[in-house]
Short mmCIF file of C-alpha atoms in Angstrom, two decimals:
data_model
loop_
_atom_site.label_atom_id
_atom_site.label_comp_id
_atom_site.label_asym_id
_atom_site.label_seq_id
_atom_site.Cartn_x
_atom_site.Cartn_y
_atom_site.Cartn_z
CA MET A 1 41.24 -128.34 -95.95
CA ARG A 2 39.71 -129.20 -98.97
CA LEU A 3 35.83 -128.54 -99.12
CA VAL A 4 33.95 -130.90 -101.41
CA SER A 5 30.63 -131.21 -101.18
CA THR A 6 27.41 -128.44 -101.81
CA PHE A 7 23.44 -128.52 -101.66
CA PHE A 8 21.08 -127.40 -104.03
CA SER A 9 17.50 -126.84 -103.29
CA LEU A 10 14.63 -126.87 -106.14
CA PHE A 11 11.69 -124.98 -105.82
CA SER A 12 10.67 -125.32 -109.51
CA ILE A 13 8.15 -128.74 -110.00
CA LEU A 14 10.75 -130.69 -112.08
CA TYR A 15 9.94 -133.21 -114.45
CA PHE A 16 11.93 -136.07 -115.72
CA TYR A 17 9.99 -138.70 -117.41
CA PHE A 18 11.00 -142.31 -116.73
CA MET A 19 9.95 -144.25 -120.69
CA LYS A 20 8.91 -147.48 -119.82
CA PRO A 21 5.45 -149.12 -119.89
CA GLY A 22 3.35 -149.51 -117.05
CA LEU A 23 6.54 -148.12 -114.71
CA CYS A 24 7.18 -145.18 -112.69
CA SER A 25 10.33 -143.90 -111.22
CA PHE A 26 9.84 -141.12 -108.47
CA ALA A 27 13.77 -140.98 -107.93
CA LEU A 28 16.93 -138.81 -108.48
CA LEU A 29 19.54 -141.09 -109.26
CA ILE A 30 22.87 -138.79 -109.36
CA PHE A 31 26.26 -140.48 -111.12
CA PHE A 32 29.18 -140.42 -109.24
CA SER A 33 32.40 -141.64 -111.90
CA PHE A 34 35.12 -143.27 -109.50
CA ALA A 35 38.76 -143.78 -111.09
CA CYS A 36 39.30 -147.08 -113.02
CA TYR A 37 42.32 -149.02 -112.49
CA SER A 38 44.70 -152.06 -114.47
CA GLN A 39 44.91 -155.11 -113.85
CA THR A 40 47.64 -154.84 -111.87
CA GLU A 41 47.06 -151.69 -110.22
CA LYS A 42 43.85 -153.33 -108.41
CA LYS A 43 45.87 -156.29 -107.12
CA GLU A 44 48.66 -154.22 -105.68
CA TRP A 45 44.86 -152.39 -103.90
CA GLN A 46 43.92 -155.43 -102.86
CA GLU A 47 46.93 -156.71 -101.33
CA ALA A 48 47.42 -153.47 -99.48
CA GLU A 49 44.19 -153.33 -97.91
CA GLU A 50 44.53 -157.01 -97.19
CA PHE A 51 47.61 -156.10 -95.12
CA LEU A 52 45.81 -153.47 -93.13
CA LYS A 53 43.08 -155.71 -92.01
CA SER A 54 45.78 -157.93 -90.66
CA GLN A 55 47.35 -155.07 -88.23
CA THR A 56 46.33 -155.24 -85.12
CA TYR A 57 48.17 -153.50 -83.12
CA SER A 58 47.12 -149.67 -81.68
CA ILE A 59 49.37 -147.03 -83.75
CA THR A 60 49.94 -143.90 -81.19
CA GLU A 61 53.64 -142.79 -81.16
CA SER A 62 56.33 -143.01 -83.35
CA ARG A 63 57.87 -146.39 -82.93
CA ASP A 64 54.53 -147.90 -83.37
CA LEU A 65 54.46 -146.46 -87.16
CA ARG A 66 57.86 -147.17 -87.97
CA LEU A 67 57.07 -150.84 -87.03
CA LEU A 68 54.02 -150.73 -89.62
CA GLY A 69 56.53 -149.09 -91.70
CA LYS A 70 59.32 -151.72 -91.43
CA GLU A 71 56.25 -154.52 -91.72
CA ILE A 72 55.14 -153.21 -95.56
CA ARG A 73 58.38 -152.87 -96.12
CA LEU A 74 58.53 -156.44 -95.84
CA ARG A 75 56.03 -157.17 -96.64
CA PHE A 76 55.55 -155.87 -100.29
CA LYS A 77 59.01 -155.85 -102.36
CA ASP A 78 57.39 -153.49 -105.02
CA SER A 79 56.97 -150.00 -104.45
CA ALA A 80 53.88 -149.08 -105.93
CA THR A 81 51.99 -151.88 -103.78
CA ARG A 82 53.82 -149.97 -100.45
CA LEU A 83 53.20 -146.73 -101.48
CA LYS A 84 49.31 -147.44 -101.98
CA ALA A 85 50.02 -149.27 -97.78
CA ALA A 86 50.73 -146.22 -96.26
CA TYR A 87 48.30 -143.55 -98.59
CA LEU A 88 45.34 -146.46 -97.05
CA TRP A 89 46.54 -146.19 -93.83
CA VAL A 90 46.61 -142.31 -93.25
CA THR A 91 43.71 -141.35 -95.04
CA ARG A 92 41.56 -143.76 -92.98
CA ASN A 93 43.31 -143.13 -89.35
CA ILE A 94 43.71 -139.17 -89.35
CA ARG A 95 41.00 -136.88 -89.87
CA TYR A 96 41.33 -133.24 -90.17
CA ASP A 97 41.76 -131.17 -86.97
CA CYS A 98 38.59 -128.25 -87.54
CA GLU A 99 38.92 -127.08 -83.94
CA GLY A 100 42.68 -127.03 -83.84
CA LEU A 101 42.97 -124.68 -87.14
CA LYS A 102 40.56 -122.47 -85.37
CA ASN A 103 42.02 -121.96 -82.09
CA LYS A 104 45.35 -121.87 -83.84
CA ASN A 105 46.82 -125.03 -82.18
CA SER A 106 46.74 -127.52 -85.01
CA ARG A 107 48.81 -130.12 -84.05
CA TRP A 108 52.41 -131.35 -86.71
CA ALA A 109 54.22 -132.83 -84.41
CA LEU A 110 54.22 -136.49 -85.31
CA ASP A 111 53.57 -137.86 -81.73
CA SER A 112 50.84 -136.04 -81.08
CA VAL A 113 48.97 -136.65 -84.02
CA LEU A 114 49.48 -139.81 -83.70
CA LYS A 115 47.84 -139.81 -80.25
CA SER A 116 44.85 -137.61 -81.27
CA ARG A 117 44.17 -138.90 -84.76
CA LYS A 118 44.06 -135.19 -85.52
CA ALA A 119 45.83 -133.22 -87.92
CA VAL A 120 46.04 -130.05 -90.49
CA CYS A 121 48.12 -130.41 -93.60
CA ALA A 122 51.28 -130.42 -92.07
CA GLY A 123 50.41 -133.06 -89.50
CA TYR A 124 49.04 -135.24 -92.55
CA VAL A 125 52.13 -134.61 -94.35
CA ASN A 126 54.58 -135.44 -91.68
CA VAL A 127 52.65 -138.89 -90.78
CA PHE A 128 52.99 -139.97 -94.39
CA ARG A 129 56.36 -138.85 -95.09
CA ASN A 130 57.62 -141.11 -92.06
CA LEU A 131 54.93 -143.89 -92.72
CA CYS A 132 57.18 -144.09 -96.53
CA GLU A 133 60.03 -143.88 -95.13
CA ALA A 134 59.92 -146.55 -93.08
CA ALA A 135 58.22 -148.68 -95.96
CA GLY A 136 61.42 -147.67 -97.77
CA LEU A 137 60.27 -144.82 -99.84
CA GLU A 138 61.82 -142.01 -101.02
CA CYS A 139 59.49 -138.79 -99.89
CA VAL A 140 59.21 -135.23 -99.27
CA ASP A 141 57.41 -132.37 -98.03
CA VAL A 142 56.23 -129.81 -101.24
CA SER A 143 54.91 -126.70 -99.75
CA GLY A 144 53.29 -123.94 -101.93
CA TYR A 145 50.04 -122.14 -102.50
CA GLY A 146 46.27 -124.73 -102.08
CA ARG A 147 43.40 -123.35 -103.75
CA SER A 148 40.67 -124.85 -101.98
CA GLY A 149 37.76 -122.99 -99.97
CA PHE A 150 35.52 -120.00 -101.87
CA GLU A 151 37.34 -117.26 -100.08
CA ASN A 152 40.45 -118.66 -102.31
CA LEU A 153 38.12 -117.14 -105.51
CA LEU A 154 40.25 -114.27 -106.39
CA VAL A 155 43.75 -115.31 -105.23
CA ASN A 156 45.82 -111.62 -104.55
CA ARG A 157 47.64 -111.32 -107.61
CA ASP A 158 50.13 -109.25 -105.95
CA SER A 159 51.69 -111.55 -103.35
CA PHE A 160 52.27 -114.65 -102.56
CA ALA A 161 52.10 -116.89 -99.14
CA THR A 162 52.32 -119.92 -98.59
CA ASN A 163 49.13 -121.74 -96.69
CA HIS A 164 49.32 -125.35 -97.82
CA THR A 165 51.27 -128.86 -97.70
CA TRP A 166 51.25 -131.99 -99.74
CA ASN A 167 53.95 -134.72 -101.35
CA ALA A 168 55.91 -136.37 -103.74
CA VAL A 169 57.01 -139.88 -103.82
CA ARG A 170 59.25 -141.39 -106.01
CA ILE A 171 58.13 -144.53 -107.32
CA ARG A 172 60.05 -147.05 -109.84
CA GLY A 173 62.05 -143.86 -110.71
CA GLU A 174 59.62 -141.64 -111.08
CA TRP A 175 57.93 -138.50 -108.70
CA LYS A 176 54.83 -138.61 -108.20
CA LEU A 177 52.25 -136.19 -106.67
CA ILE A 178 50.34 -136.79 -103.37
CA ASP A 179 47.89 -134.56 -100.95
CA ILE A 180 47.20 -136.60 -98.32
CA THR A 181 45.12 -134.44 -96.98
CA TRP A 182 42.62 -133.32 -99.34
CA ALA A 183 42.71 -136.86 -100.42
CA SER A 184 41.28 -138.50 -96.69
CA GLY A 185 38.22 -136.35 -96.88
CA TYR A 186 36.18 -133.01 -96.57
CA THR A 187 35.00 -130.99 -94.09
CA SER A 188 31.70 -128.43 -93.77
CA GLU A 189 31.65 -125.45 -94.86
CA ASP A 190 31.98 -123.55 -91.88
CA CYS A 191 35.21 -127.09 -91.20
CA SER A 192 33.15 -127.89 -87.65
CA SER A 193 32.85 -131.20 -88.84
CA PHE A 194 35.04 -133.61 -91.54
CA THR A 195 33.79 -136.84 -93.14
CA PHE A 196 36.44 -139.36 -94.29
CA HIS A 197 35.92 -139.75 -98.29
CA ARG A 198 38.68 -141.48 -99.77
CA ASN A 199 39.51 -139.59 -102.57
CA ASP A 200 41.92 -140.98 -104.88
CA TRP A 201 42.02 -138.01 -107.39
CA TYR A 202 45.53 -136.50 -105.22
CA PHE A 203 47.18 -139.64 -105.37
CA CYS A 204 49.81 -139.73 -107.72
CA ALA A 205 48.30 -136.92 -109.36
CA ASP A 206 48.50 -135.40 -113.08
CA PRO A 207 50.79 -132.90 -112.64
CA SER A 208 48.87 -131.14 -115.39
CA ARG A 209 45.72 -131.17 -113.20
CA PHE A 210 47.35 -130.70 -110.27
CA VAL A 211 48.50 -127.58 -110.80
CA TRP A 212 45.30 -126.18 -110.95
CA ASP A 213 44.97 -126.01 -107.51
CA HIS A 214 48.14 -126.52 -105.94
CA PHE A 215 51.21 -124.24 -107.29
CA PRO A 216 54.30 -124.94 -105.22
CA ASN A 217 57.01 -122.56 -103.91
CA ASP A 218 59.92 -124.35 -105.99
CA SER A 219 58.41 -124.69 -109.41
CA SER A 220 60.48 -127.58 -110.00
CA TRP A 221 57.92 -129.69 -108.12
CA GLN A 222 55.00 -129.32 -111.09
CA LEU A 223 56.51 -131.64 -112.38
CA LEU A 224 56.01 -130.42 -115.70
CA SER A 225 57.76 -129.16 -118.30
CA GLN A 226 56.84 -125.84 -118.74
CA PRO A 227 56.15 -124.73 -115.20
CA VAL A 228 52.90 -122.49 -115.13
CA SER A 229 53.61 -118.93 -113.88
CA TRP A 230 51.86 -117.58 -110.48
CA GLN A 231 50.00 -114.93 -113.33
CA GLU A 232 48.67 -117.69 -114.53
CA PHE A 233 47.99 -119.87 -111.48
CA TYR A 234 45.90 -117.05 -110.09
CA ARG A 235 43.64 -117.07 -113.23
CA TYR A 236 42.09 -120.34 -113.17
CA PRO A 237 38.52 -120.59 -111.93
CA LEU A 238 38.48 -122.59 -108.78
CA LEU A 239 37.98 -125.69 -109.36
CA TYR A 240 35.77 -128.41 -106.86
CA GLN A 241 35.24 -131.86 -106.30
CA GLY A 242 32.91 -132.71 -109.63
CA MET A 243 35.48 -132.08 -111.91
CA ILE A 244 36.87 -135.23 -110.82
CA GLU A 245 33.62 -137.16 -110.58
CA ASN A 246 32.93 -135.97 -114.09
CA ASN A 247 36.36 -136.31 -115.19
CA ILE A 248 35.99 -133.03 -116.87
CA GLU A 249 40.00 -133.13 -118.24
CA ASP A 250 39.31 -129.05 -119.52
CA PHE A 251 37.26 -125.91 -120.22
CA TYR A 252 36.95 -122.79 -121.04
CA PRO A 253 36.59 -119.86 -120.18
CA ARG A 254 40.31 -120.47 -118.36
CA SER A 255 39.77 -117.11 -116.34
CA VAL A 256 38.18 -116.82 -113.02
CA ILE A 257 36.84 -113.67 -114.32
CA ILE A 258 34.19 -112.59 -115.92
CA GLU A 259 33.77 -109.15 -117.83
CA ARG A 260 30.17 -108.87 -119.66
CA LYS A 261 27.28 -106.42 -119.98
CA MET A 262 23.87 -107.12 -118.99
CA GLY A 263 22.21 -109.33 -121.93
CA ASP A 264 25.42 -110.47 -122.97
CA THR A 265 26.61 -114.37 -124.05
CA VAL A 266 28.92 -116.69 -121.78
CA VAL A 267 30.13 -119.84 -123.76
CA PHE A 268 30.96 -122.72 -121.33
CA HIS A 269 32.96 -125.91 -123.03
CA PHE A 270 33.67 -128.64 -120.45
CA LYS A 271 35.98 -131.90 -122.05
CA SER A 272 34.42 -134.77 -120.43
CA ASN A 273 34.25 -138.37 -121.92
CA ARG A 274 30.97 -138.90 -118.93
CA PRO A 275 27.54 -139.02 -119.51
CA LEU A 276 26.30 -135.80 -118.12
CA ASN A 277 22.74 -134.30 -118.99
CA ARG A 278 21.58 -131.35 -116.86
CA ILE A 279 23.59 -128.23 -115.83
CA ILE A 280 22.77 -126.22 -112.46
CA LEU A 281 24.27 -122.51 -112.08
CA SER A 282 23.72 -120.96 -109.01
CA SER A 283 25.02 -118.39 -106.83
CA ARG A 284 25.92 -117.72 -103.39
CA LYS A 285 26.26 -114.13 -103.49
CA GLN A 286 22.99 -113.65 -106.05
CA ARG A 287 20.61 -115.77 -104.27
CA GLN A 288 17.91 -114.95 -106.56
CA LEU A 289 20.64 -116.76 -109.33
CA TYR A 290 19.65 -120.20 -109.70
CA ARG A 291 19.24 -121.99 -112.76
CA MET A 292 19.01 -125.74 -114.09
CA ASP A 293 18.94 -126.85 -118.00
CA ILE A 294 20.31 -129.48 -120.41
CA PRO A 295 23.63 -128.48 -121.98
CA ASP A 296 24.83 -129.10 -125.68
CA ARG A 297 26.66 -132.27 -126.36
CA THR A 298 30.16 -131.51 -128.18
CA ARG A 299 32.51 -133.66 -130.12
CA ASP A 300 34.36 -133.99 -127.07
CA GLY A 301 32.12 -132.49 -123.78
CA TYR A 302 29.89 -129.94 -123.43
CA ARG A 303 28.94 -126.80 -124.17
CA TYR A 304 26.20 -124.34 -122.82
CA VAL A 305 25.26 -121.11 -123.60
CA TYR A 306 24.37 -118.70 -120.37
CA ARG A 307 23.04 -115.45 -120.71
CA ILE A 308 23.86 -112.61 -118.46
CA ASP A 309 20.07 -111.76 -116.72
CA GLN A 310 22.02 -110.17 -113.04
CA LYS A 311 23.81 -107.17 -112.91
CA GLY A 312 26.32 -106.81 -110.32
CA SER A 313 29.80 -108.35 -109.44
CA TYR A 314 29.22 -112.51 -107.80
CA ASP A 315 30.32 -116.16 -107.95
CA LEU A 316 28.74 -118.32 -110.52
CA GLN A 317 28.58 -121.80 -109.46
CA ILE A 318 28.56 -124.29 -111.83
CA ASP A 319 27.84 -128.25 -111.69
CA LEU A 320 27.24 -131.28 -114.33
CA LEU A 321 25.82 -134.08 -113.19
CA LEU A 322 23.57 -136.88 -114.62
CA VAL A 323 19.80 -137.03 -113.96
CA GLU A 324 18.75 -140.61 -114.67
CA ASN A 325 15.08 -142.48 -115.51
CA SER A 326 13.44 -139.74 -113.04
CA ARG A 327 10.45 -137.42 -111.98
CA VAL A 328 10.89 -135.10 -109.28
CA LEU A 329 8.10 -133.14 -108.05
CA GLY A 330 7.69 -130.16 -105.59
CA SER A 331 10.75 -129.11 -103.39
CA TYR A 332 14.07 -131.45 -103.37
CA ASN A 333 17.69 -131.53 -102.24
CA ILE A 334 20.05 -132.33 -104.79
CA HIS A 335 23.72 -133.57 -102.96
CA THR A 336 26.31 -133.35 -105.26
CA PHE A 337 29.46 -131.71 -105.65
CA THR A 338 29.87 -128.51 -107.37
CA ASP A 339 32.27 -128.41 -111.06
CA ILE A 340 33.77 -124.89 -110.96
CA VAL A 341 33.42 -121.93 -109.95
CA TYR A 342 34.03 -117.54 -111.85
CA TRP A 343 33.34 -114.60 -110.77
CA VAL A 344 31.23 -112.62 -112.91
CA LYS A 345 31.45 -108.74 -113.19
CA ALA A 346 28.13 -107.87 -115.34
CA LEU A 347 27.85 -103.98 -115.87
#
């Protein structure tokens, strides 16, 4: 399951001055950006929302789900709106089965998932595929490797093992990639709880970005003219929710492992059109590593030069954010999203 939220504590005194006479502000404003849709898409989402609000009967078994799919098919002629209705229903009604995952007793059978409203990825895609098919949509399951948690930072380059499943749906003659599990929300770090948080990054995702953390068994389901190889995939750094929220289209370095000597520098580049004015660097393993600074603005994004001052092998977490009109005194907790994680080898 996708873990997306990370907490950072600031123990130093941070000063951000609000430059308006006679007015003081002590609020820390974290800017989160969300996907923008065309007028047509907005109408489709609205129609799907209104339809689901009118749906009153309980769905606890497969025949109920088929009935819902039939109603979606009869209500909407356009396949895109049908897809949105199916997507909204699943992301609102099925929660991740943390307990089942730990006990290795997770649900995937259709009736079992619908009765409990809990599932891991196999159960999510089963419900979504059945609902899509009942709604008259062509939908398939795609199995492969998903990089979602800190334990996946350094992928085993010598072996490939399937650990995740997602869907592909044909809409208006084109296949679209959807990870209905990760789109539904996120778990706590120890997977003891789940939070519903719809994430449309994984809805009809851009294949060139989807492959950053999804590697299908069948490379044709990358939907790329030049598929990424396993050797390329395992070299990617670990990418988190902040990449989505900050609309980071590209980044550098592209390799997860950063090898440097003490005192050497690393130049980070992030391509984004979002307004961002702070960068946080931290580490789980190297607890004393913490820095909050201002990145340099470039023509198409941001640049930051980091000097290696901690010896050893450790993770390096990077978080970009916008802090507006604020002054923070003393210890303060920032709840934000990690963008990207590297592994540093400093000699």
